[in-house]
């Protein structure tokens, strides 16, 4: 499949998640078969002002596979300028955030608030398209609330303005992350536009990925929370979709721990040990969920400060679980 002129291999992408999908996690997921990945959301205004932290957030030198850089903002000119500046980081394309529900973003007219003004959504897409010679995708929700589920209208405006693909998270802004995603609205968008549609919301493994593709007719799925502590989800989905429904077993204990250690080692390389270990705490808790002794290990994960702490934790988790390795 192609998004603009970019060839995409595989049918499951990693969803952008602020505080999660940094270069280290994107790389791990790409290695396990994510078709493409998306950065954490980047503020167009902060890029304009030359904010160093924002540049670091957008950095993608350690990435593998296509990476889309996600921008948020409410002003077409500012979004276009930011995209132009960020070209030097060489993303595969840009993704426009039209889904973020948090008051800090939506309260300023960005993220999901853009969906209240479909015409403006189109203006943003057009401005960014004109500024950069790369594919531009849009990530939206079903709509603002139950009374305003206008994803179809917004998707059409974006397509007309030149969007190369549309991703729909089947919840409204009002729903935040609660309840079930409405896959019907994804199907309606797929029927309304000709560019590729990426379905998002509640895909957590091979079976739900297949269900999403079948029930909505979407071209690809995007996985968010299902990838937390579980980057193997992409390998599982790919095997299930390509090899006549092969169900791969979950990773063994050694693979799990080696992957977690590599992921966090890469974080340390990219951000420095102290900051990386603070940020690694939540990842460690996700990776260790369900293992023997998980409650105590997760408590220790919450106190990680150094790579040496991490190595001791990995060793102790291995010792406590090794006899169950075959059954993991
Ligand atoms: C911790 C977290 C951070 C998120 N950050 C972003 C973001 O920066 N940009 C965005 O478009 N969506 C963001 N999302 C939404 C996800 O990309 C996705 O649309 C949502 O989680 C539904 O997919 P899922 O059911 O596969 O998790 C975030 C979600 C979570 C849980």
CSV table of C-alpha atoms and ligand atoms in Angstrom, one decimal:
chain,number,residue,atom,x,y,z
A,1,UNK,CA,0.0,0.0,0.0
A,2,UNK,CA,1.1,3.6,-0.6
A,3,UNK,CA,0.6,6.7,1.5
A,4,UNK,CA,1.3,9.4,-1.0
A,5,UNK,CA,4.5,8.2,-2.7
A,6,UNK,CA,5.7,6.2,0.3
A,7,UNK,CA,5.5,2.4,0.1
A,8,UNK,CA,4.1,1.0,3.3
A,9,UNK,CA,4.8,-2.7,4.1
A,10,UNK,CA,2.5,-4.3,6.6
A,11,UNK,CA,-1.0,-3.4,7.7
A,12,UNK,CA,-0.5,-2.3,11.3
A,13,UNK,CA,1.1,1.0,12.3
A,14,UNK,CA,2.1,2.3,15.8
A,15,UNK,CA,-0.2,5.0,17.0
A,16,UNK,CA,1.3,8.3,18.2
A,17,UNK,CA,1.3,8.4,22.0
A,18,UNK,CA,2.7,11.4,23.9
A,19,UNK,CA,5.2,10.2,26.5
A,20,UNK,CA,5.5,6.8,24.9
A,21,UNK,CA,6.3,6.8,21.2
A,22,UNK,CA,9.8,8.3,21.5
A,23,UNK,CA,12.5,7.2,19.0
A,24,UNK,CA,13.5,4.2,21.2
A,25,UNK,CA,10.0,2.7,21.4
A,26,UNK,CA,9.3,3.5,17.7
A,27,UNK,CA,12.5,1.6,16.8
A,28,UNK,CA,11.5,-1.4,18.9
A,29,UNK,CA,8.0,-1.5,17.3
A,30,UNK,CA,9.4,-1.1,13.8
A,31,UNK,CA,11.8,-4.0,14.4
A,32,UNK,CA,8.8,-6.2,15.3
A,33,UNK,CA,7.0,-5.2,12.1
A,34,UNK,CA,5.1,-1.9,12.7
A,35,UNK,CA,4.4,-0.8,9.1
A,36,UNK,CA,5.1,2.8,10.1
A,37,UNK,CA,5.4,4.8,13.3
A,38,UNK,CA,4.4,8.3,14.4
A,39,UNK,CA,6.2,10.6,16.8
A,40,UNK,CA,4.7,12.0,19.9
A,41,UNK,CA,2.7,15.1,19.1
A,42,UNK,CA,4.9,18.1,18.4
A,43,UNK,CA,3.7,21.7,19.0
A,44,UNK,CA,3.8,23.8,15.8
A,45,UNK,CA,4.1,27.0,17.9
A,46,UNK,CA,7.0,25.6,19.9
A,47,UNK,CA,8.8,24.7,16.7
A,48,UNK,CA,8.3,28.2,15.4
A,49,UNK,CA,9.8,29.6,18.6
A,50,UNK,CA,12.8,27.2,18.2
A,51,UNK,CA,12.1,25.4,21.5
A,52,UNK,CA,15.0,22.9,22.0
A,53,UNK,CA,13.0,20.3,23.9
A,54,UNK,CA,10.5,20.2,21.1
A,55,UNK,CA,13.3,19.6,18.6
A,56,UNK,CA,14.6,16.8,20.7
A,57,UNK,CA,11.1,15.3,20.8
A,58,UNK,CA,10.9,15.3,17.0
A,59,UNK,CA,14.4,13.8,16.5
A,60,UNK,CA,14.4,10.6,14.6
A,61,UNK,CA,18.0,9.7,13.9
A,62,UNK,CA,17.8,6.3,15.6
A,63,UNK,CA,14.6,5.3,13.9
A,64,UNK,CA,14.1,2.4,11.4
A,65,UNK,CA,11.2,2.3,8.9
A,66,UNK,CA,9.0,5.2,7.9
A,67,UNK,CA,8.3,7.7,10.6
A,68,UNK,CA,5.5,10.3,10.4
A,69,UNK,CA,6.0,13.4,12.4
A,70,UNK,CA,2.8,14.5,14.2
A,71,UNK,CA,2.1,18.2,14.5
A,72,UNK,CA,-0.5,19.9,16.6
A,73,UNK,CA,-1.7,23.5,16.4
A,74,UNK,CA,-4.7,25.5,15.3
A,75,UNK,CA,-3.3,28.0,12.8
A,76,UNK,CA,-2.7,26.9,9.2
A,77,UNK,CA,0.3,29.3,8.6
A,78,UNK,CA,2.0,28.3,11.8
A,79,UNK,CA,1.5,24.5,11.0
A,80,UNK,CA,2.9,25.0,7.6
A,81,UNK,CA,6.0,26.9,8.8
A,82,UNK,CA,6.7,24.3,11.5
A,83,UNK,CA,6.5,21.5,8.9
A,84,UNK,CA,8.8,23.3,6.6
A,85,UNK,CA,11.4,23.8,9.4
A,86,UNK,CA,11.1,20.1,10.5
A,87,UNK,CA,11.9,18.9,7.0
A,88,UNK,CA,15.5,18.8,8.0
A,89,UNK,CA,14.8,15.9,10.3
A,90,UNK,CA,13.7,13.9,7.2
A,91,UNK,CA,10.4,12.4,8.3
A,92,UNK,CA,8.6,10.1,5.9
A,93,UNK,CA,5.6,12.5,6.1
A,94,UNK,CA,3.6,14.7,8.5
A,95,UNK,CA,0.5,13.8,10.5
A,96,UNK,CA,-1.9,16.4,11.6
A,97,UNK,CA,-3.4,15.9,15.1
A,98,UNK,CA,-7.2,16.4,15.0
A,99,UNK,CA,-7.9,14.1,17.9
A,100,UNK,CA,-6.2,15.2,21.1
A,101,UNK,CA,-8.9,15.6,23.8
A,102,UNK,CA,-6.9,17.2,26.6
A,103,UNK,CA,-8.1,20.7,27.7
A,104,UNK,CA,-4.6,22.1,27.3
A,105,UNK,CA,-4.6,21.4,23.6
A,106,UNK,CA,-8.3,21.3,22.6
A,107,UNK,CA,-9.0,24.4,24.8
A,108,UNK,CA,-6.7,26.3,22.5
A,109,UNK,CA,-8.6,25.2,19.4
A,110,UNK,CA,-6.1,22.5,18.4
A,111,UNK,CA,-6.4,18.7,18.5
A,112,UNK,CA,-10.0,17.4,18.6
A,113,UNK,CA,-11.3,21.0,18.7
A,114,UNK,CA,-10.4,21.4,15.0
A,115,UNK,CA,-13.2,18.9,14.2
A,116,UNK,CA,-15.7,21.6,15.2
A,117,UNK,CA,-14.5,23.5,12.1
A,118,UNK,CA,-14.1,21.2,9.1
A,119,UNK,CA,-13.2,24.0,6.8
A,120,UNK,CA,-10.3,24.9,9.0
A,121,UNK,CA,-9.2,21.3,9.0
A,122,UNK,CA,-9.0,21.5,5.2
A,123,UNK,CA,-7.1,24.8,5.4
A,124,UNK,CA,-4.5,23.3,7.7
A,125,UNK,CA,-4.0,20.3,5.5
A,126,UNK,CA,-3.7,22.5,2.4
A,127,UNK,CA,-1.2,24.8,4.0
A,128,UNK,CA,1.0,21.9,5.2
A,129,UNK,CA,0.8,20.2,1.8
A,130,UNK,CA,1.8,23.4,0.0
A,131,UNK,CA,4.8,23.8,2.4
A,132,UNK,CA,6.3,20.4,2.1
A,133,UNK,CA,6.8,17.9,-0.6
A,134,UNK,CA,5.9,14.9,1.5
A,135,UNK,CA,2.8,12.8,2.3
A,136,UNK,CA,0.4,14.4,4.8
A,137,UNK,CA,-1.9,12.3,6.9
A,138,UNK,CA,-4.6,13.3,9.4
A,139,UNK,CA,-5.5,11.6,12.6
A,140,UNK,CA,-9.0,12.4,13.8
A,141,UNK,CA,-11.7,11.2,16.2
A,142,UNK,CA,-15.3,10.2,15.4
A,143,UNK,CA,-16.3,13.8,16.2
A,144,UNK,CA,-16.5,16.2,19.2
A,145,UNK,CA,-19.4,14.4,21.0
A,146,UNK,CA,-22.3,12.1,20.3
A,147,UNK,CA,-24.4,14.9,18.8
A,148,UNK,CA,-21.5,15.9,16.4
A,149,UNK,CA,-20.0,12.8,14.9
A,150,UNK,CA,-18.8,14.5,11.8
A,151,UNK,CA,-15.7,12.4,10.9
A,152,UNK,CA,-17.1,11.8,7.4
A,153,UNK,CA,-17.4,15.5,6.7
A,154,UNK,CA,-14.0,16.3,8.2
A,155,UNK,CA,-12.4,13.4,6.2
A,156,UNK,CA,-13.9,14.7,3.0
A,157,UNK,CA,-12.6,18.2,3.6
A,158,UNK,CA,-9.1,16.9,4.4
A,159,UNK,CA,-9.1,14.7,1.3
A,160,UNK,CA,-10.1,17.6,-0.9
A,161,UNK,CA,-7.3,19.7,0.6
A,162,UNK,CA,-4.8,17.0,-0.4
A,163,UNK,CA,-4.5,14.6,2.6
A,164,UNK,CA,-2.8,11.4,1.6
A,165,UNK,CA,-4.4,9.2,4.2
A,166,UNK,CA,-7.0,9.5,7.0
A,167,UNK,CA,-6.7,7.8,10.4
A,168,UNK,CA,-9.9,7.6,12.4
A,169,UNK,CA,-10.0,6.8,16.1
A,170,UNK,CA,-13.6,5.7,16.6
A,171,UNK,CA,-14.3,7.7,19.8
A,172,UNK,CA,-15.6,11.2,20.2
A,173,UNK,CA,-13.6,13.8,22.2
A,174,UNK,CA,-16.3,13.5,24.9
A,175,UNK,CA,-15.5,9.8,25.3
A,176,UNK,CA,-11.8,10.4,25.8
A,177,UNK,CA,-10.5,6.8,26.0
A,178,UNK,CA,-13.6,5.3,27.6
A,179,UNK,CA,-16.0,2.6,26.4
A,180,UNK,CA,-15.6,1.0,23.0
A,181,UNK,CA,-14.5,2.6,19.8
A,182,UNK,CA,-17.2,2.9,17.2
A,183,UNK,CA,-15.9,1.0,14.2
A,184,UNK,CA,-19.0,1.9,12.2
A,185,UNK,CA,-17.8,5.5,11.8
A,186,UNK,CA,-14.5,4.1,10.4
A,187,UNK,CA,-16.5,2.2,7.8
A,188,UNK,CA,-18.5,5.3,6.9
A,189,UNK,CA,-15.3,7.3,6.4
A,190,UNK,CA,-13.8,4.5,4.3
A,191,UNK,CA,-16.9,4.5,2.1
A,192,UNK,CA,-16.7,8.3,1.8
A,193,UNK,CA,-13.1,8.9,0.7
A,194,UNK,CA,-10.7,7.4,-1.8
A,195,UNK,CA,-7.4,7.9,0.0
A,196,UNK,CA,-6.3,5.1,2.4
A,197,UNK,CA,-8.1,4.9,5.7
A,198,UNK,CA,-6.4,3.7,8.8
A,199,UNK,CA,-8.7,2.3,11.5
A,200,UNK,CA,-7.9,3.0,15.2
A,201,UNK,CA,-9.4,2.1,18.5
A,202,UNK,CA,-9.3,-1.1,20.5
A,203,UNK,CA,-7.0,-3.1,18.3
A,204,UNK,CA,-5.1,-5.1,20.8
A,205,UNK,CA,-3.9,-8.2,18.9
A,206,UNK,CA,-4.1,-10.3,15.8
A,207,UNK,CA,-7.8,-11.2,16.0
A,208,UNK,CA,-9.0,-7.7,16.7
A,209,UNK,CA,-6.8,-6.4,13.9
A,210,UNK,CA,-8.4,-8.8,11.5
A,211,UNK,CA,-11.9,-7.9,12.8
A,212,UNK,CA,-11.3,-4.2,12.3
A,213,UNK,CA,-10.1,-4.7,8.7
A,214,UNK,CA,-13.0,-7.0,7.9
A,215,UNK,CA,-15.7,-5.0,9.6
A,216,UNK,CA,-14.7,-1.5,8.5
A,217,UNK,CA,-13.0,-2.3,5.1
A,218,UNK,CA,-10.2,0.0,6.3
A,219,UNK,CA,-6.8,-0.3,4.6
A,220,UNK,CA,-4.7,-0.6,7.7
A,221,UNK,CA,-5.0,-0.6,11.5
A,222,UNK,CA,-3.2,1.5,14.0
A,223,UNK,CA,-2.3,0.1,17.5
A,224,UNK,CA,-1.9,2.3,20.5
A,225,UNK,CA,-2.4,0.9,24.0
A,226,UNK,CA,-2.2,-2.6,22.7
A,227,UNK,CA,1.5,-2.0,22.0
A,228,UNK,CA,2.4,-0.9,25.6
A,229,UNK,CA,4.9,-3.4,26.9
A,230,UNK,CA,3.9,-5.5,23.9
A,231,UNK,CA,5.8,-4.4,20.8
A,232,UNK,CA,5.4,-8.0,19.6
A,233,UNK,CA,1.8,-7.2,18.7
A,234,UNK,CA,3.0,-6.1,15.3
A,235,UNK,CA,4.7,-9.4,14.6
A,236,UNK,CA,1.5,-11.3,15.8
A,237,UNK,CA,-0.8,-9.2,13.6
A,238,UNK,CA,1.5,-9.6,10.5
A,239,UNK,CA,1.7,-13.4,10.9
A,240,UNK,CA,-2.0,-13.7,11.4
A,241,UNK,CA,-2.8,-11.6,8.4
A,242,UNK,CA,-0.3,-12.9,6.0
A,243,UNK,CA,0.2,-16.6,6.8
A,244,UNK,CA,-3.3,-18.0,6.7
A,245,UNK,CA,-4.2,-17.0,10.2
A,246,UNK,CA,-1.1,-18.2,12.0
A,247,UNK,CA,-1.4,-17.5,15.7
A,248,UNK,CA,2.1,-16.8,17.1
A,249,UNK,CA,2.8,-17.6,20.7
A,250,UNK,CA,3.6,-14.7,23.0
A,251,UNK,CA,7.3,-14.0,23.5
A,252,UNK,CA,9.3,-16.2,25.8
A,253,UNK,CA,10.7,-14.8,29.1
A,254,UNK,CA,14.2,-14.3,27.6
A,255,UNK,CA,12.9,-12.4,24.5
A,256,UNK,CA,10.7,-10.3,26.7
A,257,UNK,CA,13.5,-9.3,29.0
A,258,UNK,CA,16.1,-8.8,26.3
A,259,UNK,CA,13.7,-6.6,24.4
A,260,UNK,CA,12.8,-4.6,27.5
A,261,UNK,CA,16.5,-4.1,28.3
A,262,UNK,CA,17.4,-3.1,24.7
A,263,UNK,CA,14.5,-0.7,24.6
A,264,UNK,CA,15.6,1.0,27.8
A,265,UNK,CA,19.3,0.9,26.8
A,266,UNK,CA,18.3,2.8,23.7
A,267,UNK,CA,16.3,5.3,25.7
A,268,UNK,CA,19.4,5.9,27.9
A,269,UNK,CA,21.5,6.5,24.8
A,270,UNK,CA,19.1,9.0,23.4
A,271,UNK,CA,18.1,10.9,26.6
A,272,UNK,CA,20.8,10.2,29.1
A,273,UNK,CA,20.6,7.6,31.9
A,274,UNK,CA,18.7,9.6,34.6
A,275,UNK,CA,15.9,10.9,32.5
A,276,UNK,CA,15.6,7.7,30.5
A,277,UNK,CA,15.3,5.6,33.7
A,278,UNK,CA,12.5,7.9,35.0
A,279,UNK,CA,10.7,7.5,31.8
A,280,UNK,CA,11.4,3.8,31.6
A,281,UNK,CA,9.5,3.1,34.9
A,282,UNK,CA,6.1,3.0,33.2
A,283,UNK,CA,7.3,0.9,30.3
A,284,UNK,CA,8.9,-1.6,32.8
A,285,UNK,CA,5.6,-1.9,34.6
A,286,UNK,CA,3.8,-2.6,31.3
A,287,UNK,CA,6.4,-5.2,30.2
A,288,UNK,CA,6.3,-7.0,33.6
A,289,UNK,CA,2.5,-7.3,33.9
A,290,UNK,CA,1.4,-10.8,34.4
A,291,UNK,CA,4.8,-12.3,35.4
A,292,UNK,CA,5.3,-14.1,38.6
A,293,UNK,CA,6.1,-11.6,41.3
A,294,UNK,CA,4.9,-8.8,39.1
A,295,UNK,CA,3.5,-6.7,42.0
A,296,UNK,CA,6.9,-6.5,43.7
A,297,UNK,CA,8.8,-6.1,40.5
A,298,UNK,CA,6.5,-3.3,39.3
A,299,UNK,CA,7.1,-1.6,42.6
A,300,UNK,CA,10.8,-1.8,42.0
A,301,UNK,CA,10.4,-0.6,38.4
A,302,UNK,CA,8.7,2.5,39.8
A,303,UNK,CA,12.0,3.3,41.5
A,304,UNK,CA,14.4,2.8,38.6
A,305,UNK,CA,17.2,5.4,38.6
A,306,UNK,CA,20.2,3.8,36.9
A,307,UNK,CA,20.9,1.1,34.3
A,308,UNK,CA,22.4,-0.9,37.1
A,309,UNK,CA,19.0,-0.9,38.9
A,310,UNK,CA,17.5,-2.1,35.6
A,311,UNK,CA,20.0,-4.9,35.2
A,312,UNK,CA,19.4,-6.1,38.8
A,313,UNK,CA,15.6,-6.0,38.1
A,314,UNK,CA,16.0,-8.0,34.9
A,315,UNK,CA,18.1,-10.6,36.6
A,316,UNK,CA,15.7,-11.0,39.5
A,317,UNK,CA,12.7,-11.2,37.2
A,318,UNK,CA,14.5,-13.9,35.2
A,319,UNK,CA,15.3,-15.9,38.3
A,320,UNK,CA,11.8,-15.8,39.6
A,321,UNK,CA,10.2,-16.8,36.3
A,322,UNK,CA,12.7,-19.0,34.5
A,323,UNK,CA,11.0,-22.3,35.3
A,324,UNK,CA,7.8,-21.0,33.6
A,325,UNK,CA,9.7,-19.8,30.5
A,326,UNK,CA,8.3,-22.6,28.2
A,327,UNK,CA,4.8,-21.8,29.2
A,328,UNK,CA,5.0,-18.0,28.8
B,1,LIG,C1,-0.7,7.7,26.6
B,1,LIG,C2,-1.4,8.1,25.3
B,1,LIG,C3,-0.9,9.2,24.6
B,1,LIG,C4,-1.5,9.6,23.4
B,1,LIG,N1,-0.9,10.6,22.7
B,1,LIG,C5,-1.4,10.9,21.4
B,1,LIG,C6,-0.8,11.8,20.6
B,1,LIG,O1,0.2,12.4,21.0
B,1,LIG,N2,-1.3,12.1,19.4
B,1,LIG,C7,-2.4,11.4,18.9
B,1,LIG,O2,-2.9,11.6,17.8
B,1,LIG,N3,-3.1,10.5,19.7
B,1,LIG,C8,-2.6,10.2,20.9
B,1,LIG,N4,-3.1,9.2,21.7
B,1,LIG,C9,-4.3,8.4,21.1
B,1,LIG,C10,-3.8,7.2,20.4
B,1,LIG,O3,-3.0,7.5,19.3
B,1,LIG,C11,-5.0,6.3,20.0
B,1,LIG,O4,-5.7,7.1,19.0
B,1,LIG,C12,-5.9,5.9,21.1
B,1,LIG,O5,-5.2,5.4,22.2
B,1,LIG,C13,-6.9,4.8,20.6
B,1,LIG,O6,-6.2,3.7,20.1
B,1,LIG,P1,-5.9,2.3,21.0
B,1,LIG,O7,-7.3,1.8,21.4
B,1,LIG,O8,-5.2,1.4,20.1
B,1,LIG,O9,-5.1,2.7,22.2
B,1,LIG,C14,-2.6,8.8,22.9
B,1,LIG,C15,-3.1,7.8,23.7
B,1,LIG,C16,-2.5,7.4,24.8
B,1,LIG,C17,-3.1,6.2,25.6
